[in-house]
Structure formats: C-alpha cells, structure tokens
C-alpha cells in the first residue's frame, strides 16, 4: 500500500500574486515567478486526481511534474478558451490515463 507523500517543503522567494490574464501573459513571457505561482496554486489538486487514477504516490508525483513541464513548454498553444488551471488539469489527466494504460499492459503474470 502506498501512502501519500507530504507536501514539498522548500524555501522560495515570496510568490507573486497574478490574476488569470496576467498569469498567462507572464507565463508566455517565460517569467519563472508566474510558473511558481501556477505550481503553488495547482500542484495539490493535480496530485490528487493523478493519485486517484494511478493509486501510486510516486507515479502521481511524476505525472504532476510532467504535466507542469508540458504546460510550460506548450504555453504558446494555450488558446484562452478555458482557465489556465483547467487546461493544466486536462494535461495531467491525459498523462495519468496514458500512464495507467501503460502500467496495466506491463503487469506481470506468475507462471508457476
């Protein structure tokens, strides 16, 4: 049985408070403070949904990190038809479902 990891703890610079449109604009510009604000705001929720799909804390954490990386590198594709959090949430769910399918195919069978 896997237990849920404790939230990450680290000392960081005070986070900036961005509004939705400002956040997207700053992310597009490559502002690291905007990325940190996005991470702080959505990490917990993304971990929760990924953990529900995967039932493995380590896998869920990996998917959350991958989702943030994917969002960061594809921010120019964000069309603004939804909130940035909704877009990020969808990225994470798709990645988690793909990972669950992959892990399901890898299950081993005892031949004895």
PDB file of C-alpha atoms in Angstrom, residues 2-62:
ATOM      1  CA  UNK A   2       1.365   3.385  -0.939  1.00  0.00           C
ATOM      2  CA  UNK A   3       0.988   6.367   1.299  1.00  0.00           C
ATOM      3  CA  UNK A   4       0.540   9.888   0.140  1.00  0.00           C
ATOM      4  CA  UNK A   5       3.754  11.908   0.349  1.00  0.00           C
ATOM      5  CA  UNK A   6       3.921  15.020   2.446  1.00  0.00           C
ATOM      6  CA  UNK A   7       3.737  18.292   0.520  1.00  0.00           C
ATOM      7  CA  UNK A   8       7.021  19.539  -0.819  1.00  0.00           C
ATOM      8  CA  UNK A   9       8.734  21.912   1.537  1.00  0.00           C
ATOM      9  CA  UNK A  10      11.358  24.302   0.359  1.00  0.00           C
ATOM     10  CA  UNK A  11      12.313  27.870   0.881  1.00  0.00           C
ATOM     11  CA  UNK A  12      11.418  30.015  -2.061  1.00  0.00           C
ATOM     12  CA  UNK A  13      11.138  33.677  -2.793  1.00  0.00           C
ATOM     13  CA  UNK A  14       7.778  35.191  -1.915  1.00  0.00           C
ATOM     14  CA  UNK A  15       5.324  34.247  -4.631  1.00  0.00           C
ATOM     15  CA  UNK A  16       3.787  36.888  -6.818  1.00  0.00           C
ATOM     16  CA  UNK A  17       0.006  37.145  -6.952  1.00  0.00           C
ATOM     17  CA  UNK A  18      -1.086  37.040 -10.581  1.00  0.00           C
ATOM     18  CA  UNK A  19      -4.570  37.439 -11.988  1.00  0.00           C
ATOM     19  CA  UNK A  20      -5.649  34.916 -14.625  1.00  0.00           C
ATOM     20  CA  UNK A  21      -4.887  37.037 -17.691  1.00  0.00           C
ATOM     21  CA  UNK A  22      -1.669  38.409 -16.187  1.00  0.00           C
ATOM     22  CA  UNK A  23      -0.573  34.895 -15.260  1.00  0.00           C
ATOM     23  CA  UNK A  24      -1.000  33.636 -18.826  1.00  0.00           C
ATOM     24  CA  UNK A  25       0.789  36.685 -20.198  1.00  0.00           C
ATOM     25  CA  UNK A  26       3.703  36.242 -17.785  1.00  0.00           C
ATOM     26  CA  UNK A  27       3.914  32.508 -18.488  1.00  0.00           C
ATOM     27  CA  UNK A  28       4.100  33.275 -22.202  1.00  0.00           C
ATOM     28  CA  UNK A  29       6.965  35.679 -21.495  1.00  0.00           C
ATOM     29  CA  UNK A  30       8.778  32.924 -19.587  1.00  0.00           C
ATOM     30  CA  UNK A  31       8.520  34.569 -16.161  1.00  0.00           C
ATOM     31  CA  UNK A  32       9.675  31.989 -13.553  1.00  0.00           C
ATOM     32  CA  UNK A  33       7.606  33.682 -10.822  1.00  0.00           C
ATOM     33  CA  UNK A  34       4.466  33.060 -12.883  1.00  0.00           C
ATOM     34  CA  UNK A  35       5.379  29.410 -13.256  1.00  0.00           C
ATOM     35  CA  UNK A  36       5.937  29.149  -9.499  1.00  0.00           C
ATOM     36  CA  UNK A  37       2.547  30.780  -8.853  1.00  0.00           C
ATOM     37  CA  UNK A  38       0.887  28.295 -11.219  1.00  0.00           C
ATOM     38  CA  UNK A  39       2.677  25.417  -9.496  1.00  0.00           C
ATOM     39  CA  UNK A  40       1.750  26.519  -5.978  1.00  0.00           C
ATOM     40  CA  UNK A  41      -1.883  27.048  -6.913  1.00  0.00           C
ATOM     41  CA  UNK A  42      -2.499  23.777  -8.769  1.00  0.00           C
ATOM     42  CA  UNK A  43       0.011  21.166  -7.564  1.00  0.00           C
ATOM     43  CA  UNK A  44      -2.180  19.714  -4.811  1.00  0.00           C
ATOM     44  CA  UNK A  45      -5.273  19.320  -6.942  1.00  0.00           C
ATOM     45  CA  UNK A  46      -3.310  17.769  -9.788  1.00  0.00           C
ATOM     46  CA  UNK A  47      -1.620  15.336  -7.425  1.00  0.00           C
ATOM     47  CA  UNK A  48      -4.999  14.328  -6.006  1.00  0.00           C
ATOM     48  CA  UNK A  49      -6.547  13.494  -9.362  1.00  0.00           C
ATOM     49  CA  UNK A  50      -3.423  11.709 -10.604  1.00  0.00           C
ATOM     50  CA  UNK A  51      -3.283   9.680  -7.395  1.00  0.00           C
ATOM     51  CA  UNK A  52      -6.946   8.673  -7.874  1.00  0.00           C
ATOM     52  CA  UNK A  53      -6.171   7.450 -11.391  1.00  0.00           C
ATOM     53  CA  UNK A  54      -2.856   5.730 -10.632  1.00  0.00           C
ATOM     54  CA  UNK A  55      -3.151   4.656  -6.956  1.00  0.00           C
ATOM     55  CA  UNK A  56       0.591   5.212  -6.606  1.00  0.00           C
ATOM     56  CA  UNK A  57       2.042   8.329  -4.998  1.00  0.00           C
ATOM     57  CA  UNK A  58       5.359   8.129  -6.845  1.00  0.00           C
ATOM     58  CA  UNK A  59       3.708   7.728 -10.240  1.00  0.00           C
ATOM     59  CA  UNK A  60       1.258  10.534  -9.434  1.00  0.00           C
ATOM     60  CA  UNK A  61       4.086  12.890  -8.474  1.00  0.00           C
ATOM     61  CA  UNK A  62       5.959  12.049 -11.680  1.00  0.00           C
TER      62      UNK A  62
END
